[in-house]
Short mmCIF file of C-alpha atoms and ligand atoms in Angstrom, two decimals:
data_model
loop_
_atom_site.label_atom_id
_atom_site.label_comp_id
_atom_site.label_asym_id
_atom_site.label_seq_id
_atom_site.Cartn_x
_atom_site.Cartn_y
_atom_site.Cartn_z
CA UNK A 259 -0.02 0.03 -0.04
CA UNK A 260 2.85 2.29 0.79
CA UNK A 261 4.50 1.93 -2.73
CA UNK A 262 1.09 2.44 -4.30
CA UNK A 263 0.56 5.57 -2.26
CA UNK A 264 3.95 6.90 -3.53
CA UNK A 265 3.12 5.96 -6.99
CA UNK A 266 -0.26 7.82 -6.76
CA UNK A 267 1.87 10.86 -5.39
CA UNK A 268 4.32 10.79 -8.25
CA UNK A 269 1.39 10.63 -10.79
CA UNK A 270 -0.07 13.86 -9.41
CA UNK A 271 3.26 15.50 -9.13
CA UNK A 272 3.94 14.56 -12.67
CA UNK A 273 0.45 15.81 -13.82
CA UNK A 274 0.77 19.01 -11.79
CA UNK A 275 4.24 19.64 -13.39
CA UNK A 276 2.72 19.14 -16.84
CA UNK A 277 -0.14 21.62 -16.03
CA UNK A 278 2.25 24.27 -14.79
CA UNK A 279 4.56 23.79 -17.79
CA UNK A 280 1.57 24.06 -20.16
CA UNK A 281 0.49 27.30 -18.53
CA UNK A 282 4.00 28.65 -18.80
CA UNK A 283 3.98 27.80 -22.51
CA UNK A 284 0.72 29.36 -23.17
CA UNK A 285 1.74 32.45 -21.18
CA UNK A 286 4.82 32.86 -23.19
CA UNK A 287 2.92 32.46 -26.56
CA UNK A 288 0.36 34.95 -25.35
CA UNK A 289 2.94 37.65 -25.06
CA UNK A 290 3.60 37.43 -28.89
CA UNK A 291 0.03 36.33 -30.02
CA UNK A 292 -1.03 40.00 -30.93
CA UNK A 293 2.28 40.94 -32.71
CA UNK A 294 2.34 37.75 -34.64
CA UNK A 295 -1.29 38.22 -35.95
CA UNK A 296 -2.82 35.07 -34.24
CA UNK A 297 -5.56 37.16 -32.57
CA UNK A 298 -8.70 38.11 -34.12
CA UNK A 299 -12.19 39.44 -33.12
CA UNK A 300 -15.75 37.89 -33.78
CA UNK A 301 -18.87 39.84 -33.39
CA UNK A 302 -22.14 38.62 -31.94
CA UNK A 303 -25.42 40.53 -32.50
CA UNK A 304 -27.40 41.97 -29.72
CA UNK A 305 -31.12 42.47 -30.60
CA UNK A 306 -34.19 44.44 -29.47
CA UNK A 307 -36.64 41.81 -28.26
CA UNK A 308 -39.72 43.63 -29.33
CA UNK A 309 -38.99 43.95 -32.96
CA UNK A 310 -35.83 41.69 -33.53
CA UNK A 311 -33.63 44.50 -34.86
CA UNK A 312 -29.87 44.40 -34.26
CA UNK A 313 -28.86 47.22 -31.99
CA UNK A 314 -25.19 46.36 -31.67
CA UNK A 315 -22.47 43.61 -31.40
CA UNK A 316 -20.53 42.12 -28.46
CA UNK A 317 -16.86 41.76 -29.49
CA UNK A 318 -15.16 38.36 -28.52
CA UNK A 319 -11.58 37.56 -28.79
CA UNK A 320 -10.25 34.53 -30.58
CA UNK A 321 -6.73 33.04 -30.62
CA UNK A 322 -5.56 30.78 -33.33
CA UNK A 323 -2.49 29.17 -32.01
CA UNK A 324 0.01 28.18 -34.84
CA UNK A 325 0.34 24.60 -33.51
CA UNK A 326 -2.46 24.10 -31.20
CA UNK A 327 -5.23 25.63 -33.30
CA UNK A 328 -8.09 27.61 -31.71
CA UNK A 329 -7.78 28.15 -27.94
CA UNK A 330 -10.92 29.24 -26.13
CA UNK A 331 -10.87 32.59 -24.23
CA UNK A 332 -12.21 30.63 -21.28
CA UNK A 333 -8.63 29.08 -21.12
CA UNK A 334 -6.36 31.94 -22.16
CA UNK A 335 -8.24 35.00 -20.81
CA UNK A 336 -7.47 33.85 -17.05
CA UNK A 337 -3.75 33.18 -17.97
CA UNK A 338 -3.56 36.43 -19.72
CA UNK A 339 -5.10 38.27 -16.51
CA UNK A 340 -2.86 36.55 -14.11
CA UNK A 341 0.26 37.29 -16.05
CA UNK A 342 -0.77 40.93 -16.79
CA UNK A 343 -0.61 40.17 -20.54
CA UNK A 344 -4.28 41.15 -20.72
CA UNK A 345 -3.12 44.83 -20.58
CA UNK A 346 -1.45 44.71 -23.90
CA UNK A 347 -4.00 42.44 -25.51
CA UNK A 348 -7.04 44.45 -24.05
CA UNK A 349 -5.44 47.46 -25.40
CA UNK A 350 -5.48 45.95 -28.98
CA UNK A 351 -8.95 44.63 -28.65
CA UNK A 352 -10.25 48.07 -27.63
CA UNK A 353 -8.44 49.93 -30.41
CA UNK A 354 -9.59 47.30 -33.06
CA UNK A 355 -13.07 47.28 -31.92
CA UNK A 356 -13.33 51.06 -32.08
CA UNK A 357 -11.60 51.24 -35.45
CA UNK A 358 -14.13 48.59 -36.85
CA UNK A 359 -17.19 50.17 -35.40
CA UNK A 360 -16.19 53.73 -36.69
CA UNK A 361 -16.40 52.15 -40.24
CA UNK A 362 -19.96 51.29 -40.05
CA UNK A 363 -22.63 53.59 -41.72
CA UNK A 364 -25.22 52.44 -39.17
CA UNK A 365 -24.61 53.80 -35.73
CA UNK A 366 -24.83 50.54 -33.93
CA UNK A 367 -23.03 49.89 -30.44
CA UNK A 368 -19.93 47.88 -29.98
CA UNK A 369 -19.57 46.15 -26.61
CA UNK A 370 -16.20 45.35 -25.40
CA UNK A 371 -15.33 43.06 -22.49
CA UNK A 372 -12.82 44.57 -20.01
CA UNK A 373 -11.25 42.54 -17.26
CA UNK A 374 -10.32 43.49 -13.61
CA UNK A 375 -6.64 44.03 -14.37
CA UNK A 376 -7.77 46.64 -17.04
CA UNK A 377 -10.20 48.41 -14.87
CA UNK A 378 -7.58 48.78 -12.08
CA UNK A 379 -4.78 49.84 -14.44
CA UNK A 380 -3.56 53.47 -14.07
CA UNK A 381 -4.16 54.61 -17.64
CA UNK A 382 -7.31 52.78 -18.56
CA UNK A 383 -9.59 55.84 -19.02
CA UNK A 384 -6.87 57.60 -21.06
CA UNK A 385 -6.56 54.61 -23.24
CA UNK A 386 -10.40 54.48 -23.80
CA UNK A 387 -10.40 58.23 -24.53
CA UNK A 388 -7.46 57.77 -26.91
CA UNK A 389 -9.15 54.86 -28.86
CA UNK A 390 -12.36 56.94 -29.27
CA UNK A 391 -10.39 60.22 -30.24
CA UNK A 392 -8.11 58.30 -32.83
CA UNK A 393 -10.86 56.42 -34.52
CA UNK A 394 -13.71 59.19 -34.34
CA UNK A 395 -16.12 56.67 -32.76
CA UNK A 396 -18.83 58.50 -30.72
CA UNK A 397 -18.37 57.68 -27.07
CA UNK A 398 -22.03 56.62 -26.75
CA UNK A 399 -21.61 53.83 -29.24
CA UNK A 400 -19.04 52.14 -27.03
CA UNK A 401 -20.04 49.97 -24.17
CA UNK A 402 -17.80 48.23 -21.80
CA UNK A 403 -18.88 45.06 -20.24
CA UNK A 404 -17.60 44.56 -16.74
CA UNK A 405 -18.43 41.64 -14.27
CA UNK A 406 -19.03 42.45 -10.56
CA UNK A 407 -16.05 40.15 -9.77
CA UNK A 408 -13.89 42.71 -11.67
CA UNK A 409 -14.79 45.54 -9.13
CA UNK A 410 -13.99 43.92 -5.94
CA UNK A 411 -10.18 44.27 -5.95
CA UNK A 412 -10.36 47.95 -5.21
CA UNK A 413 -13.97 49.09 -5.22
CA UNK A 414 -13.34 52.83 -4.79
CA UNK A 415 -10.73 52.86 -7.43
CA UNK A 416 -13.05 50.95 -9.81
CA UNK A 417 -15.96 53.40 -8.92
CA UNK A 418 -13.78 56.29 -9.76
CA UNK A 419 -12.71 54.59 -13.14
CA UNK A 420 -16.41 53.89 -13.97
CA UNK A 421 -17.45 57.50 -13.21
CA UNK A 422 -14.71 58.83 -15.57
CA UNK A 423 -15.63 56.51 -18.35
CA UNK A 424 -19.21 57.74 -17.90
CA UNK A 425 -18.20 61.25 -17.96
CA UNK A 426 -16.59 60.45 -21.41
CA UNK A 427 -19.93 59.32 -22.46
CA UNK A 428 -19.07 55.61 -22.68
CA UNK A 429 -21.88 53.09 -21.65
CA UNK A 430 -21.36 50.59 -19.01
CA UNK A 431 -22.90 47.08 -18.88
CA UNK A 432 -22.90 44.74 -15.87
CA UNK A 433 -21.86 41.39 -17.26
CA UNK A 434 -22.87 37.94 -15.96
CA UNK A 435 -25.37 39.29 -13.51
CA UNK A 436 -26.42 36.71 -11.14
CA UNK A 437 -23.22 34.78 -10.98
CA UNK A 438 -20.02 35.06 -8.94
CA UNK A 439 -19.96 37.78 -6.18
CA UNK A 440 -23.23 39.06 -7.39
CA UNK A 441 -24.97 41.85 -5.20
CA UNK A 442 -27.87 43.88 -5.88
CA UNK A 443 -26.18 46.85 -4.05
CA UNK A 444 -23.52 46.94 -6.89
CA UNK A 445 -26.15 48.29 -9.15
CA UNK A 446 -26.45 51.31 -6.84
CA UNK A 447 -22.77 51.73 -6.00
CA UNK A 448 -21.58 51.95 -9.71
CA UNK A 449 -22.94 53.85 -12.58
CA UNK A 450 -24.24 50.93 -14.77
CA UNK A 451 -26.33 51.52 -17.80
CA UNK A 452 -27.43 47.99 -18.46
CA UNK A 453 -27.74 44.58 -16.75
CA UNK A 454 -26.81 41.38 -18.65
CA UNK A 455 -28.28 38.30 -17.25
CA UNK A 456 -25.94 35.36 -17.46
CA UNK A 457 -26.81 32.83 -19.91
CA UNK A 458 -26.97 29.97 -17.30
CA UNK A 459 -30.33 31.50 -16.06
CA UNK A 460 -31.66 31.65 -19.54
CA UNK A 461 -31.05 28.06 -20.60
CA UNK A 462 -33.88 26.59 -18.56
CA UNK A 463 -35.99 29.63 -18.16
CA UNK A 464 -38.97 28.18 -20.01
CA UNK A 465 -38.69 24.80 -18.26
CA UNK A 466 -37.76 25.52 -14.71
CA UNK A 467 -40.17 27.57 -12.50
CA UNK A 468 -37.25 28.68 -10.13
CA UNK A 469 -35.06 29.88 -12.89
CA UNK A 470 -38.10 31.72 -14.28
CA UNK A 471 -38.67 33.35 -11.05
CA UNK A 472 -35.17 34.49 -10.83
CA UNK A 473 -35.19 36.03 -14.24
CA UNK A 474 -38.50 37.66 -13.51
CA UNK A 475 -37.08 39.38 -10.50
CA UNK A 476 -33.92 40.54 -12.35
CA UNK A 477 -36.21 42.17 -14.90
CA UNK A 478 -38.31 43.68 -12.21
CA UNK A 479 -35.05 45.05 -10.64
CA UNK A 480 -34.01 46.50 -14.00
CA UNK A 481 -37.62 48.12 -14.36
CA UNK A 482 -37.38 49.61 -10.89
CA UNK A 483 -33.88 50.96 -11.35
CA UNK A 484 -34.62 52.19 -14.87
CA UNK A 485 -31.84 49.90 -16.37
CA UNK A 486 -32.55 47.94 -19.49
CA UNK A 487 -31.79 44.20 -19.20
CA UNK A 488 -30.16 41.97 -21.93
CA UNK A 489 -30.57 38.31 -21.60
CA UNK A 490 -27.39 36.36 -22.75
CA UNK A 491 -27.24 32.89 -24.21
CA UNK A 492 -30.74 32.63 -25.88
CA UNK A 493 -30.76 29.52 -27.81
CA UNK A 494 -34.53 28.62 -28.41
CA UNK A 495 -37.62 30.15 -29.51
CA UNK A 496 -39.39 29.26 -26.28
CA UNK A 497 -36.58 31.11 -24.41
CA UNK A 498 -37.16 34.31 -26.45
CA UNK A 499 -40.92 34.01 -26.17
CA UNK A 500 -40.66 33.92 -22.44
CA UNK A 501 -38.38 36.95 -22.38
CA UNK A 502 -40.80 38.82 -24.84
CA UNK A 503 -43.71 38.01 -22.51
CA UNK A 504 -41.84 39.29 -19.49
CA UNK A 505 -40.82 42.54 -21.19
CA UNK A 506 -37.10 41.93 -21.43
CA UNK A 507 -35.71 44.53 -23.65
CA UNK A 508 -32.57 42.96 -25.29
CA UNK A 509 -31.28 39.55 -26.15
CA UNK A 510 -28.26 37.92 -27.42
CA UNK A 511 -27.39 34.28 -28.22
CA UNK A 512 -27.10 31.51 -30.88
CA UNK A 513 -30.72 31.88 -31.89
CA UNK A 514 -30.32 35.43 -32.94
CA UNK A 515 -26.61 34.80 -34.30
CA UNK A 516 -23.45 33.15 -33.42
CA UNK A 517 -20.29 35.11 -33.02
CA UNK A 518 -18.66 35.56 -36.37
CA UNK A 519 -16.41 37.73 -38.62
CA UNK A 520 -17.91 41.21 -38.88
CA UNK A 521 -18.13 40.84 -42.73
CA UNK A 522 -20.93 38.33 -42.12
CA UNK A 523 -23.09 41.08 -40.57
CA UNK A 524 -22.60 43.66 -43.37
CA UNK A 525 -26.33 43.99 -43.91
CA UNK A 526 -26.71 45.43 -40.31
CA UNK A 527 -23.52 47.40 -40.16
CA UNK A 528 -23.88 48.97 -43.67
CA UNK A 529 -27.16 47.85 -45.28
CA UNK A 530 -30.70 49.30 -44.74
CA UNK A 531 -31.65 46.00 -43.22
CA UNK A 532 -31.65 45.75 -39.42
CA UNK A 533 -33.47 42.38 -38.79
P1 LIG B 842 -18.73 36.51 -21.86
O1 LIG B 842 -18.40 37.91 -21.79
O2 LIG B 842 -19.86 36.12 -20.73
O3 LIG B 842 -19.30 36.18 -23.19
C1 LIG B 842 -20.37 35.27 -23.63
C2 LIG B 842 -19.82 33.97 -24.02
O4 LIG B 842 -20.97 33.11 -24.26
C3 LIG B 842 -19.02 33.92 -25.33
O5 LIG B 842 -18.14 32.88 -25.20
C4 LIG B 842 -20.20 33.61 -26.41
O6 LIG B 842 -19.53 33.10 -27.44
C5 LIG B 842 -20.99 32.62 -25.68
N1 LIG B 842 -22.35 32.52 -26.12
C6 LIG B 842 -23.10 33.61 -26.92
N2 LIG B 842 -24.29 33.08 -27.21
C7 LIG B 842 -24.28 31.86 -26.67
C8 LIG B 842 -25.42 30.88 -26.62
O7 LIG B 842 -26.47 31.16 -27.21
N3 LIG B 842 -25.25 29.70 -25.94
C9 LIG B 842 -23.89 29.47 -25.36
N4 LIG B 842 -23.72 28.20 -24.84
N5 LIG B 842 -23.00 30.34 -25.37
C10 LIG B 842 -23.09 31.42 -25.96
P2 LIG B 842 -16.56 33.02 -25.57
O8 LIG B 842 -16.51 33.71 -26.79
O9 LIG B 842 -15.92 31.56 -25.56
O10 LIG B 842 -15.97 33.88 -24.39
C11 LIG B 842 -15.93 33.44 -23.11
C12 LIG B 842 -15.47 34.45 -22.09
O11 LIG B 842 -14.18 35.00 -22.40
C13 LIG B 842 -16.52 35.76 -22.31
O12 LIG B 842 -17.60 35.59 -21.54
C14 LIG B 842 -15.45 36.74 -21.71
O13 LIG B 842 -15.58 36.80 -20.15
C15 LIG B 842 -14.18 36.30 -22.02
N6 LIG B 842 -13.68 37.05 -23.21
C16 LIG B 842 -13.97 36.91 -24.49
N7 LIG B 842 -13.43 37.96 -25.31
C17 LIG B 842 -12.84 38.78 -24.33
C18 LIG B 842 -11.95 40.05 -24.55
O14 LIG B 842 -11.77 40.59 -25.54
N8 LIG B 842 -11.51 40.49 -23.30
C19 LIG B 842 -11.67 40.01 -22.02
N9 LIG B 842 -11.22 40.64 -21.02
N10 LIG B 842 -12.42 38.95 -21.96
C20 LIG B 842 -12.95 38.26 -23.02
CA1 LIG B 843 -19.46 39.86 -22.06
CA1 LIG B 844 -21.55 37.40 -20.13
CA1 LIG B 845 -20.10 34.59 -18.97
#
């Protein structure tokens, strides 16, 4: 039994070592990914629930690794955050997104995900200001998506950053509402313009009475606070019907459109077709 235990230990040690090495390799490759042209952006439509029109797009980052192929942001974003590389990558995402949106003939919004490290970085507001100024994008067409978890590192600093962004005219959405360190008081403490309900609540909204009750209460909260609510991860007609019946303003999900290259959405960004 003793030798067996040691073997198990060695197995774990080897496995841990491999994971650490894997992480270091990815971290190293991440540092060069933007410069090597391995990153690109995809766009997912956000729609008005009442009439189905496209009101804007969320920008989602994609990494095509030369040897490993596509790596999910769920894997590389946490590594980029812990290593600080997210600052460099995030700067690129913001500039690219503003540059792209400024070329659209229709004044749709562009929503960019911003992580905790970026929010707390000293020149973040200046970076946003520069991105808008250089591209000529009107500030009210840019929305930053921030999770509540991103605010807790230094709440007063985060608050000041969000206020400065607001002063620029940029809009602020609370991302993944209902997950993590979610707290209703955050809706009062920070100047949010929109609530995004996490997709995990939408998935069973038409089948599960508890989930439906939670979604209804978030919609009520939004109404009471005068904040529009966007439901994420909408995949079925039944989910969309539920949201329409409950007066949810906005929706996003595979049902309305999967994230794709912006060229796929030219009829919305440039055409006279908004549905
Ligand atoms: P998120 O901000 O909550 O983005 C929504 C995620 O749900 C995206 O995953 C999107 O592709 C996926 N999704 C959209 N509609 C549906 C649906 O109907 N069903 C399902 N099952 N999923 C749907 P993705 O693109 O893999 O991104 C994962 C996360 O990575 C994002 O979650 C965000 O936290 C982070 N991320 C992505 N791009 C960026 C970025 O540029 N900067 C930062 N800081 N984080 C990013
Ligand atoms: Ca988001
Ligand atoms: Ca989200
Ligand atoms: Ca999420």
